[in-house]
Each structure stands twice: as structure tokens, then as C-alpha cells.
Short mmCIF file of C-alpha atoms in Angstrom, two decimals:
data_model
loop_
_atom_site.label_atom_id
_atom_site.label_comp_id
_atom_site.label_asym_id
_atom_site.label_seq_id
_atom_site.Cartn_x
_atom_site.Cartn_y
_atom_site.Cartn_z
CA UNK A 1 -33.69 78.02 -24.63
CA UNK A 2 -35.68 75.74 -26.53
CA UNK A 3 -35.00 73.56 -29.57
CA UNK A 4 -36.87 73.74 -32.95
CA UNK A 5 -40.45 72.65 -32.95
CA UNK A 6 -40.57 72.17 -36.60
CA UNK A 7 -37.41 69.43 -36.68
CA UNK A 8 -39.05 67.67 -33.52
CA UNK A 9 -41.89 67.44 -35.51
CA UNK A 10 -39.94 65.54 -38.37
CA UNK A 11 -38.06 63.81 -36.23
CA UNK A 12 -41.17 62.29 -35.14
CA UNK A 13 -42.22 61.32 -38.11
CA UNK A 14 -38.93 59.76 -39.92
CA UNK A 15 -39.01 57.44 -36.68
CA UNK A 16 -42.46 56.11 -37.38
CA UNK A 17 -42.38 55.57 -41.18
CA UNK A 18 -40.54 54.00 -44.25
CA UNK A 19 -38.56 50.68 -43.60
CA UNK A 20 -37.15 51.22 -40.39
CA UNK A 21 -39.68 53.10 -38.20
CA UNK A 22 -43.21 51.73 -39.26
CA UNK A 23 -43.92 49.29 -36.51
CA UNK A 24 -47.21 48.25 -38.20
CA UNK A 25 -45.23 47.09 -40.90
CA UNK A 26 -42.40 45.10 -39.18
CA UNK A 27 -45.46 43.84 -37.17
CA UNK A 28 -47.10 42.70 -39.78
CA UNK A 29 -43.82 41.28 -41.34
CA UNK A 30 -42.80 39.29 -38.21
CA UNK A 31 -46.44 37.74 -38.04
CA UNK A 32 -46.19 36.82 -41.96
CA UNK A 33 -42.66 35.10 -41.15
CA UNK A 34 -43.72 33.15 -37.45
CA UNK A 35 -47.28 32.16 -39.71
CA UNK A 36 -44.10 30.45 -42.41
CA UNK A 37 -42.77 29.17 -39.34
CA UNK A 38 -45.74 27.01 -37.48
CA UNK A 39 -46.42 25.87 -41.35
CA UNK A 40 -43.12 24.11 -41.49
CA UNK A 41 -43.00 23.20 -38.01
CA UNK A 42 -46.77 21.55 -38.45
CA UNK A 43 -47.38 23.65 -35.25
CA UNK A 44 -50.49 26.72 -34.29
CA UNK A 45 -50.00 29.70 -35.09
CA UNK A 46 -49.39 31.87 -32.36
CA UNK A 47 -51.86 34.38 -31.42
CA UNK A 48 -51.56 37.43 -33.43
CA UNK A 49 -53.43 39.93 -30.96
CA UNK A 50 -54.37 38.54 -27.46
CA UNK A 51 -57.28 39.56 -25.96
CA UNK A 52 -55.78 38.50 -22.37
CA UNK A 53 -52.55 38.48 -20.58
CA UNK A 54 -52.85 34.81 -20.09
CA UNK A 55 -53.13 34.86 -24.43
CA UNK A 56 -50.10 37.06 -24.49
CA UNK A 57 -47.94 34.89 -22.42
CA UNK A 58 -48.62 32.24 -24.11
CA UNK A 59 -47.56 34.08 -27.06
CA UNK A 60 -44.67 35.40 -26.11
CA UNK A 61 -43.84 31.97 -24.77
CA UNK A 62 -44.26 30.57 -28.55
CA UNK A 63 -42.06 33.09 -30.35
CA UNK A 64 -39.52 32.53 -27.69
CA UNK A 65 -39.33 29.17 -28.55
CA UNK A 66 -39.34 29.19 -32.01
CA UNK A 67 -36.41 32.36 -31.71
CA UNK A 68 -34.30 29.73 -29.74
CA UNK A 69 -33.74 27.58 -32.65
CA UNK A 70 -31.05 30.29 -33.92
CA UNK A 71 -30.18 31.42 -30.13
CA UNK A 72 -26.05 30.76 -29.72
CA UNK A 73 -26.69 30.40 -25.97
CA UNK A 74 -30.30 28.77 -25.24
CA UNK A 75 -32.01 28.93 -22.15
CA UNK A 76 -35.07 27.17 -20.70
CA UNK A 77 -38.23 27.26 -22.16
CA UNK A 78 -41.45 29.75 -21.63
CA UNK A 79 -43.81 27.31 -22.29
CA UNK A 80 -45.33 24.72 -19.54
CA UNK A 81 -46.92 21.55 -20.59
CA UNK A 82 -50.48 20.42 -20.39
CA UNK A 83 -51.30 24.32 -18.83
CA UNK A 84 -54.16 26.29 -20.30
CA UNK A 85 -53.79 29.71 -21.83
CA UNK A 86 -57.63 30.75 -22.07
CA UNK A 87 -59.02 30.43 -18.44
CA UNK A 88 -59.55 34.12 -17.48
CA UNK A 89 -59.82 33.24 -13.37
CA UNK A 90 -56.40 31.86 -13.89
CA UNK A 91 -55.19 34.49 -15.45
CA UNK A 92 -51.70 36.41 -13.71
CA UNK A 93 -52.10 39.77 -15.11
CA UNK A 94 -54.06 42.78 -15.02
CA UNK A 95 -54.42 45.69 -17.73
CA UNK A 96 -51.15 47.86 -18.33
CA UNK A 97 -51.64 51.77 -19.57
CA UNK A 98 -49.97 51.35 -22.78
CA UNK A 99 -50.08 53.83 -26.31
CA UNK A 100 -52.83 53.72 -28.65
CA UNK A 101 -55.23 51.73 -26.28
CA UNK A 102 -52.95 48.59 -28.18
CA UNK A 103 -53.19 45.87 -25.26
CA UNK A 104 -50.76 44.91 -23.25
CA UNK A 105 -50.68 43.47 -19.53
CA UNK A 106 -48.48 43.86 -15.96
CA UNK A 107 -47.72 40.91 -14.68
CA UNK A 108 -49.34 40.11 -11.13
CA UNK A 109 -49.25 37.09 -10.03
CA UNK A 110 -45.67 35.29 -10.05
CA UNK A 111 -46.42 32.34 -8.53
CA UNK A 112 -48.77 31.23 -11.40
CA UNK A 113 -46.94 28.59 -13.92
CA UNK A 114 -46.29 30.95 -16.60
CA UNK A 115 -45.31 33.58 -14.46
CA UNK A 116 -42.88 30.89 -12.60
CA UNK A 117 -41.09 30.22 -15.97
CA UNK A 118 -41.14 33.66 -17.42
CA UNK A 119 -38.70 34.54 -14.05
CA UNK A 120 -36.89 31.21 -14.03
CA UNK A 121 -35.69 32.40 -17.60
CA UNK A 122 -35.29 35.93 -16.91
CA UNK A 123 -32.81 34.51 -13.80
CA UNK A 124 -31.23 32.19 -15.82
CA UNK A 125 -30.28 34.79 -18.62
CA UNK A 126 -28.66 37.66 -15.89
CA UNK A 127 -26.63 35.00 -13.92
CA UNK A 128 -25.46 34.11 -17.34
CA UNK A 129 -24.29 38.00 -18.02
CA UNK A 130 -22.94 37.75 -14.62
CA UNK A 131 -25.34 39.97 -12.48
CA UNK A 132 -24.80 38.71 -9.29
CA UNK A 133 -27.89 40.96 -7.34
CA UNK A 134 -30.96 39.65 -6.14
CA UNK A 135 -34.22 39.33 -8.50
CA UNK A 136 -37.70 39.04 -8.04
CA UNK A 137 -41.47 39.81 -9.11
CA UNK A 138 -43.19 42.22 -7.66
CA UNK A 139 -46.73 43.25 -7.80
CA UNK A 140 -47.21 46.62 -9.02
CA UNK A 141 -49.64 49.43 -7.10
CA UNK A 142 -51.98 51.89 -8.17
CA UNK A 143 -48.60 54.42 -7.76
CA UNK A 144 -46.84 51.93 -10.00
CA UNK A 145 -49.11 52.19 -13.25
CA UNK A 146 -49.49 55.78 -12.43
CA UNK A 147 -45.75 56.51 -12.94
CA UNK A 148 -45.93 54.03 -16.17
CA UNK A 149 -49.08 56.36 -17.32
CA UNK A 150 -47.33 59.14 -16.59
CA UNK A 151 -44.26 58.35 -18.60
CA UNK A 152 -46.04 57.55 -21.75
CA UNK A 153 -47.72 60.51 -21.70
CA UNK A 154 -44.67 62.18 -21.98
CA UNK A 155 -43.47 59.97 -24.69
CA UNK A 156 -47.41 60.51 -26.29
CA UNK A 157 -47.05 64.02 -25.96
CA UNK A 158 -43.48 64.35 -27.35
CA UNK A 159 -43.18 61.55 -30.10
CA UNK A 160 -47.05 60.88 -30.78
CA UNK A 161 -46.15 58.89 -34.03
CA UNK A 162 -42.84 56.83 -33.36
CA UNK A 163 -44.65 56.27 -30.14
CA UNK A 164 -47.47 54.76 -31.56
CA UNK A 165 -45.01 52.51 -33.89
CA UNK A 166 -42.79 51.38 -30.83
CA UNK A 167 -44.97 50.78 -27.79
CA UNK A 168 -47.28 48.44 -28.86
CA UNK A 169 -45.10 45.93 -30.07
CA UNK A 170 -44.24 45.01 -26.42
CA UNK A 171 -47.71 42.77 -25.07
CA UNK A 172 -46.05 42.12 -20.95
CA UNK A 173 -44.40 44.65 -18.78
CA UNK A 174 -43.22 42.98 -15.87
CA UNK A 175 -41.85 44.84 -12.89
CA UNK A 176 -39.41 43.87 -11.09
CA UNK A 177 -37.69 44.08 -7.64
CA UNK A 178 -33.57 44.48 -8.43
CA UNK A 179 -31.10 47.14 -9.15
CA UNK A 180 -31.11 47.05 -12.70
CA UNK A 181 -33.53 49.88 -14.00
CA UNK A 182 -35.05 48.72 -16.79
CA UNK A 183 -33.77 45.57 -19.40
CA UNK A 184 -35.32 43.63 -22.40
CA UNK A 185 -34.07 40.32 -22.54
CA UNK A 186 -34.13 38.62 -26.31
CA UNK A 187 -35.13 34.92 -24.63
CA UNK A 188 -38.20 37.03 -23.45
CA UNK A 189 -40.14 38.57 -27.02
CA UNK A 190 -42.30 41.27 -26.59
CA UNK A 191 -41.82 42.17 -22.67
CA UNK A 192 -39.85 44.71 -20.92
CA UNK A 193 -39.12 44.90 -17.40
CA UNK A 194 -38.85 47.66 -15.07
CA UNK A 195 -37.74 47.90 -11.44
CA UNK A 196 -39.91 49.46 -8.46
CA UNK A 197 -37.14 51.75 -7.71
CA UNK A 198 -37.38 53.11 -11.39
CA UNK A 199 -41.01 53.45 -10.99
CA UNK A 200 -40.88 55.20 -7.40
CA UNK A 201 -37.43 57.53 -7.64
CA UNK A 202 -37.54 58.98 -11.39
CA UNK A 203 -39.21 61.43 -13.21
CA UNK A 204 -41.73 61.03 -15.63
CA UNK A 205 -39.19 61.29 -18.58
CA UNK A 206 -36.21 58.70 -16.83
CA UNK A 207 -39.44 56.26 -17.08
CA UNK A 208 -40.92 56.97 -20.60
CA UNK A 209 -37.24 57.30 -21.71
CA UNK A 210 -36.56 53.72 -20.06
CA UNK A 211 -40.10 52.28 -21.29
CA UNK A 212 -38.79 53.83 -25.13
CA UNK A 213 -35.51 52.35 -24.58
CA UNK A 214 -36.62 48.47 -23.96
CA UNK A 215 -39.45 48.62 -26.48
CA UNK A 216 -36.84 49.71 -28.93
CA UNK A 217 -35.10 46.15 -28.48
CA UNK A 218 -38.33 45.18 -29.15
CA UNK A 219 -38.59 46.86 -32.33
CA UNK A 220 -34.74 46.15 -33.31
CA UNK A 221 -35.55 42.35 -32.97
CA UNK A 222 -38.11 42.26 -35.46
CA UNK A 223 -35.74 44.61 -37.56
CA UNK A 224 -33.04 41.92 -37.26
CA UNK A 225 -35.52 39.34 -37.56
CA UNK A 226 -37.21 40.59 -41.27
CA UNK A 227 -34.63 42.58 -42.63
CA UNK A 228 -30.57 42.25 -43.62
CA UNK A 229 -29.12 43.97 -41.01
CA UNK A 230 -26.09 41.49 -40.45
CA UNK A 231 -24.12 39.86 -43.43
CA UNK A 232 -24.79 35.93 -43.77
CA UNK A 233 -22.99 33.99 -40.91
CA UNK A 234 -22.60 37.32 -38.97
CA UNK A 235 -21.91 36.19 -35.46
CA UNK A 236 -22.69 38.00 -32.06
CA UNK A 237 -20.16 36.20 -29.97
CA UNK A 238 -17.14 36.92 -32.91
CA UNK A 239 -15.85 39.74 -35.32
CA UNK A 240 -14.90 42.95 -34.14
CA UNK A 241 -15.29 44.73 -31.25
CA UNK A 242 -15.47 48.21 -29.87
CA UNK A 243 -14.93 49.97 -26.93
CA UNK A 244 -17.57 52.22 -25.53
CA UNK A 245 -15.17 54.78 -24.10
CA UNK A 246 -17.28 56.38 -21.69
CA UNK A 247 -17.77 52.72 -19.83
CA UNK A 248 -14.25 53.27 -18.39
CA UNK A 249 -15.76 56.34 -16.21
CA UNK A 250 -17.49 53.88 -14.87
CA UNK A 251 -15.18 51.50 -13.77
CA UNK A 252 -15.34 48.74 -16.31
CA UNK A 253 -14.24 48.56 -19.99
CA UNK A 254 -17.12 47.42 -22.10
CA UNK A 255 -16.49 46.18 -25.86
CA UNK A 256 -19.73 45.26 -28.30
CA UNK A 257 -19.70 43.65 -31.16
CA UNK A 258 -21.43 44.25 -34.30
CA UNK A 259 -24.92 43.81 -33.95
CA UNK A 260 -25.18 45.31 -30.35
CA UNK A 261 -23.32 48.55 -31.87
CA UNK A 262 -26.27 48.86 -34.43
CA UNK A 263 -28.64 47.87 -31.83
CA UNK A 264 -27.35 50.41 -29.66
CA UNK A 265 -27.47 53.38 -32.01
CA UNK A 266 -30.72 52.60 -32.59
CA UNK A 267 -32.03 53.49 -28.98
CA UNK A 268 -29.23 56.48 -28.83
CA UNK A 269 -30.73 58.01 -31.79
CA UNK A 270 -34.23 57.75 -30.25
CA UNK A 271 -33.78 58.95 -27.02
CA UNK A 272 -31.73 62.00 -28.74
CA UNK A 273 -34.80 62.53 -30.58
CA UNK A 274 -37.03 62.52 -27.48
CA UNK A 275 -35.04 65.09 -25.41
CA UNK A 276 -35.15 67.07 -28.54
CA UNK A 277 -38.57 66.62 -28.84
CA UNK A 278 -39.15 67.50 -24.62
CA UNK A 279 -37.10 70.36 -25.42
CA UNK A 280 -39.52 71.82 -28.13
CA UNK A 281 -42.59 72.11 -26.24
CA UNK A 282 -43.61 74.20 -23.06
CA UNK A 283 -45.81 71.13 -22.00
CA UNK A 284 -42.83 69.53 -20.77
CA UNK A 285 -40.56 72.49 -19.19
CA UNK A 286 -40.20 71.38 -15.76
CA UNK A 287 -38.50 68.22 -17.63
CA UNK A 288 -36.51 70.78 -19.49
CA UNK A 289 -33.20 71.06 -17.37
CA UNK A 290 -32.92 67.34 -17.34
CA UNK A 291 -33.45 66.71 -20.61
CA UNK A 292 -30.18 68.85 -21.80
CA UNK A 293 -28.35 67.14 -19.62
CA UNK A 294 -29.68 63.82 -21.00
CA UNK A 295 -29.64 65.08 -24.73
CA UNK A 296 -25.86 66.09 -24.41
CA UNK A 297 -25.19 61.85 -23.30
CA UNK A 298 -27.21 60.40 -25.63
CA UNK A 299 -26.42 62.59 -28.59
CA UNK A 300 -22.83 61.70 -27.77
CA UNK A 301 -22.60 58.15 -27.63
CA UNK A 302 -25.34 57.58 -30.67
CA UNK A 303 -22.60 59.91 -33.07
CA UNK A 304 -19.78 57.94 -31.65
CA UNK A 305 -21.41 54.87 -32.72
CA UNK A 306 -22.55 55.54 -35.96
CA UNK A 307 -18.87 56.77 -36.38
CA UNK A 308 -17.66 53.10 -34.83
CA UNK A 309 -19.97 51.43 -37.84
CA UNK A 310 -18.01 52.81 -40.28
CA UNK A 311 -14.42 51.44 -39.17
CA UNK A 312 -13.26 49.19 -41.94
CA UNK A 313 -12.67 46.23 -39.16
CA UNK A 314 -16.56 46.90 -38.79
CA UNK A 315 -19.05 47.77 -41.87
CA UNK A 316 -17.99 44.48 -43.53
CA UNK A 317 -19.99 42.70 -41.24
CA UNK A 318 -23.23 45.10 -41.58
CA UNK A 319 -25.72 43.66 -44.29
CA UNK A 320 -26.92 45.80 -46.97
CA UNK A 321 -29.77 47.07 -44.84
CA UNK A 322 -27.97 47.13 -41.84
CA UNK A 323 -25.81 50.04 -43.83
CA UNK A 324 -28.57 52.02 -44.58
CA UNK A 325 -29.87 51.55 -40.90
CA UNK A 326 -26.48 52.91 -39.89
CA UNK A 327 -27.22 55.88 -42.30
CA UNK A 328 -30.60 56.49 -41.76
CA UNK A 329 -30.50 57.21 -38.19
CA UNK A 330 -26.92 59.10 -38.45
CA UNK A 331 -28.32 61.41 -41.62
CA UNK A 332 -32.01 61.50 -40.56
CA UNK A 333 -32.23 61.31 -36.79
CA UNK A 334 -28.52 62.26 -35.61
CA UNK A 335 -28.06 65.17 -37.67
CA UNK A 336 -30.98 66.97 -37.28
CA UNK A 337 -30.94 66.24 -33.36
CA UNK A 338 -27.54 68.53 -33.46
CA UNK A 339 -29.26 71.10 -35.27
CA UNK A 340 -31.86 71.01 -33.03
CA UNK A 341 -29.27 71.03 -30.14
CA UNK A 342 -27.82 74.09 -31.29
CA UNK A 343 -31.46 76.20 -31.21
CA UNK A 344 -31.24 75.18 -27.63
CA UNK A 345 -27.60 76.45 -27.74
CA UNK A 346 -25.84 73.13 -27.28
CA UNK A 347 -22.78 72.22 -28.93
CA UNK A 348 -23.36 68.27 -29.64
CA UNK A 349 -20.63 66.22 -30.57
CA UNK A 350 -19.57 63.07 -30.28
CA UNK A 351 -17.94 61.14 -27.55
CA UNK A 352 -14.28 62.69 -27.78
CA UNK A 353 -11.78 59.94 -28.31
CA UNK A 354 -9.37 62.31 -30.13
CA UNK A 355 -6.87 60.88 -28.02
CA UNK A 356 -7.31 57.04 -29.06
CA UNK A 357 -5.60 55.01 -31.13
CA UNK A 358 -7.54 52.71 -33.37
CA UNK A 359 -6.33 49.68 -31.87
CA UNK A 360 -7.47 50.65 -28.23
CA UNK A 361 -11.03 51.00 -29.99
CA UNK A 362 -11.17 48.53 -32.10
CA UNK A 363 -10.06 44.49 -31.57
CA UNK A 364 -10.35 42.30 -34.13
#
């Protein structure tokens, strides 16, 4: 069975418009705000559309900087002294398929300067989390971009519009050799990473789902960045903090705190809507079987989490649009998903924790 094309259709369309989902918008209101920025600082403006990879590190090296200011645990910098950004033969990138012919740029050399940093950072930030594997830059193949091509056109196919209002916000994708799929680190604006095993052992929609994913932390930075989603002072290191049941399956017990909950629920929500979406077309059957599987996970945790952001210990450290966030993509994305779910005859619910108490959910 197959879900209903009609609520894919809308689906796709709440996620690219209004407040939360138009990406030209946010784009336009994170340029207005780093423009305030380099003003007060007395410092360039960074560049607002790169023509070059070398342009769009340099960018991406600039915000990063100027987002450390705020940063509760800082890292190196991106940027390297006396090192030009506009020399094209000395430039470490090469063109990246990306959505809506926007530019963006693999990575390809990692020995150049930038390059150097841009891992020294990205290092620096997982042995800080604690990842203890082995990490480095790898160059990607023809096979590479085709399996990157191959999963937007999935996501092009499926979400045309919130793809168009996601994608392009990221300017690098840098792949990676380690045995983390895919990440977006916040020390590292506008890039997402992917490994070589991602690109060579999944499907077309594990990589556009995992290419959504990060550029969604893309899109939920500028979100936090231009709008109220936390309430003054809100911390990410105190406050509350909730379990994620379905971590102790896996061997670990994993708590999140306010912000990551909301960030969270924000990719959930999407990637419910893309399965939805994959479900609602005959383009994409052979992706069909794996994408009720997937729907069934993701629909789960997103409606436990928008449940979690209501807990009294919790909501009192949302801002006001941080609230209707929460509500928009429970009452707009969530709930239509299950209906959606149950064309396809699936039950969706969310993640059962009947059993809990609210004190092993919720620490204060």
C-alpha cells in the first residue's frame, strides 16, 4: 500500500514556507544579521554567495568565527592568516551536485591550509564528544558524487519544495573516511559531512535521508540564530533533560537537553515527511519496503519528542517561537504524517514509554 499523494503534497509545502520552512527567508535573515555583525565588529562582510569553493570556505570560516563568540565550548579557528581566498589554481574543491543548481563544493584537497583547519576543527570537536575512531579526508570519486546525485534526486523528486529551501543553505560537503555516517558540526556553518561507507553501502534514500538530515542542522541554526526559539539565558549544557528511550536498545542511555530536543524533532518530523512522501509515488517503489520500516522509527521518536516538549520541567525553557516550532511540526507535519501512515496501513505512534515514570524521563 501506498500513502496519500495529496497530504505528501502538503507536506511538502508547509516545510518550505511561512516562518519556519522558507529557507530563502532565514537566508536572507541570517545575511541581514552577520551584515549587523561585521558593522560593529568594523570587519568585511562575508561573502553572501561564493562563486568558488575557495570563496565558500572562506565564508564558512567567517561565520564560524563570529558564531564562536556565544559558543560555551570554543574550538580553534577556520580561518588561516595572511592565506588568499580568490586564487582559483589554489583552490581545494571541485563542484558538488547540489538542488536548484544553488552552488556548493566537495572538498578535495585536504592538505591545502583551509582544508588542514577545517579537519583540525572537525577532530577537535568529536574527541571532545568522546568519539574515539579514526578520522580523515578523503577524496571523493566519480561513484561518490554519483551516489550524492542520486540521493537528491530522490529528495528532488519526493520533497521538490522543502528541498529547494533546505539544501542550499549548506555551501561544503566534505566526505569523510570514519564510522560515523553522516554529522553537522555547529563550529563548522554551512557544511555537512558524509562518510565513504555511507556513500558506497546505502541506498539512494539512507543518503538523501542523511544529506536532509545534516542540512536540517543547517537550517535549525539559522532558526536558532534569527528567531526565539530558547527563552533568554537558555543554556545547552543546563536545565532539563530527557531520555531518548530507544538509546537504551542500543546500549547507552542518552539524555538531551532543551534545545537538542527541538533540534531533534525538527529532523524527525522531516524525515517522517520524506518516507511519507517516497511512499506516495511509484517513482520511488523499489525504496518502498525500506521506507515503512524507516517511517515507523522516525514517526516514533519525532511524536515522542514533541510529547517530551511539553513536560512542565521542559516548555518553560522554549521561547515563544520555539513553542510554536514545537506545534507547528507536531500539528502540521506529525499529524498528517500518521494519517498518511495509516493509507499505507501503518499504525504510527509514538515511542511507547507507558511503562516510565516521569522521573526516569525527565532530570531536572
Amino acid at each position: 500500500m501506498t500513502s496519500d499523494p495529496a497530504i505528501a503534497s502538503g507536506l511538502d509545502t508547509t516545510l518550505s514556507s511561512g516562518v519556519f520552512g522558507d529557507g530563502d527567508a532565514l537566508a536572507a535573515d541570517r545575511d541581514t544579521l552577520v551584515a549587523g555583525q561585521s558593522w560593529a565588529l568594523r570587519e568585511n562582510v562575508p561573502e553572501a554567495r561564493p562563486t568558488t569553493g575557495l570563496q565558500a570556505l572562506g565564508r564558512v570560516a567567517e561565520r564560524a568565527d563570529r558564531d564562536r563568540a556565544g559558543a560555551e565550548a570554543s574550538f580553534s579557528s577556520l580561518a588561516v592568516d595572511g592565506e588568499s581566498t580568490g586564487a582559483p589554481a589554489d583552490d581545494p574543491t571541485g563542484p558538488s551536485p547540489w538542488a536548484d543548481r544553488r552552488e556548493a563544493w566537495f572538498v578535495r584537497d585536504w592538505a591545502h591550509p583551509r582544508t588542514d583547519a577545517l579537519l583540525r576543527v572537525t577532530r577537535q570537536v568529536l574527541d571532545f564528544s568522546g568519539y574515539a575512531g579514526g578520522i580523515d579526508g578523503h577524496t571523493p570519486t566519480r561513484r561518490d558524487g554519483e551516489a550524492v546525485a542520486a540521493g537528491i534526486a530522490l529528495l528532488e523528486r519526493a520533497l521538490p519544495a522543502a528541498t529547494r529551501h533546505t539544501l542550499p543553505l549548506v555551501r561544503l560537503v566534505c566526505v569523510l573516511r570514519c564510522d560515523i555516517p553522516s554529522m553537522y558540526l555547529t563550529q563548522v556553518p554551512e557544511t555537512v559531512f558524509v562518510s565513504d561507507g555511507l556513500l558506497r553501502g546505502h541506498s539512494a534514500l539512507v543518503v538523501g535521508e542523511c544529506l536532509l538530515h545534516e542540512s536540517l542542522h543547517e537550517k535549525y541554526t539559522l532558526l536558532r540564530l534569527v528567531r526565539r526559539l530558547m527563552r533568554p539565558g537558555q543554556s545547552d549544557t543546563a536545565g532539563p533533560r530527557v531520555l531518548l528511550p530507544w538509546s537504551l536498545t542500543m546500549g547507552e542511555r542518552r539524555r538531551f537537553g532543551v534545545n537538542r530536543l527541538l533540534s531533534t524533532l525538527h529532523v524527525y518530523a522531516h524525515l517522517s515527511a520524506l518516507h511519507v512522501a517516497v511512499l506516495a509515488t511509484a517513482a520511488h517503489r523499489e525504496h518502498h519496503a525500506e521506507a515503512r520500516t524507516r517511517l515507523a522509527t522516525t514517526y516514533e521518536r519525532g511524536a515522542y519528542l514533541a510529547e517530551a516538549l511539553r513536560f512542565p520541567e521542559v516548555v518553560e525553557h522554549l521561547g515563544p517561537d520555539g513553542v510554536r516550532l514545537r506545534d507547528w511540526l507536531a500539528e502540521d507535519v506529525l499529524a498528517p504524517t500518521a494519517a498518511a501512515g495509516a493509507t499505507a496501513g501503518l499504525a504510527l505512534a509514538p515511542y511507547p514509554t507507558g511503562t516510565w515514570n516521569r522521573e526516569d524521563l525527565v532530570s531536572v
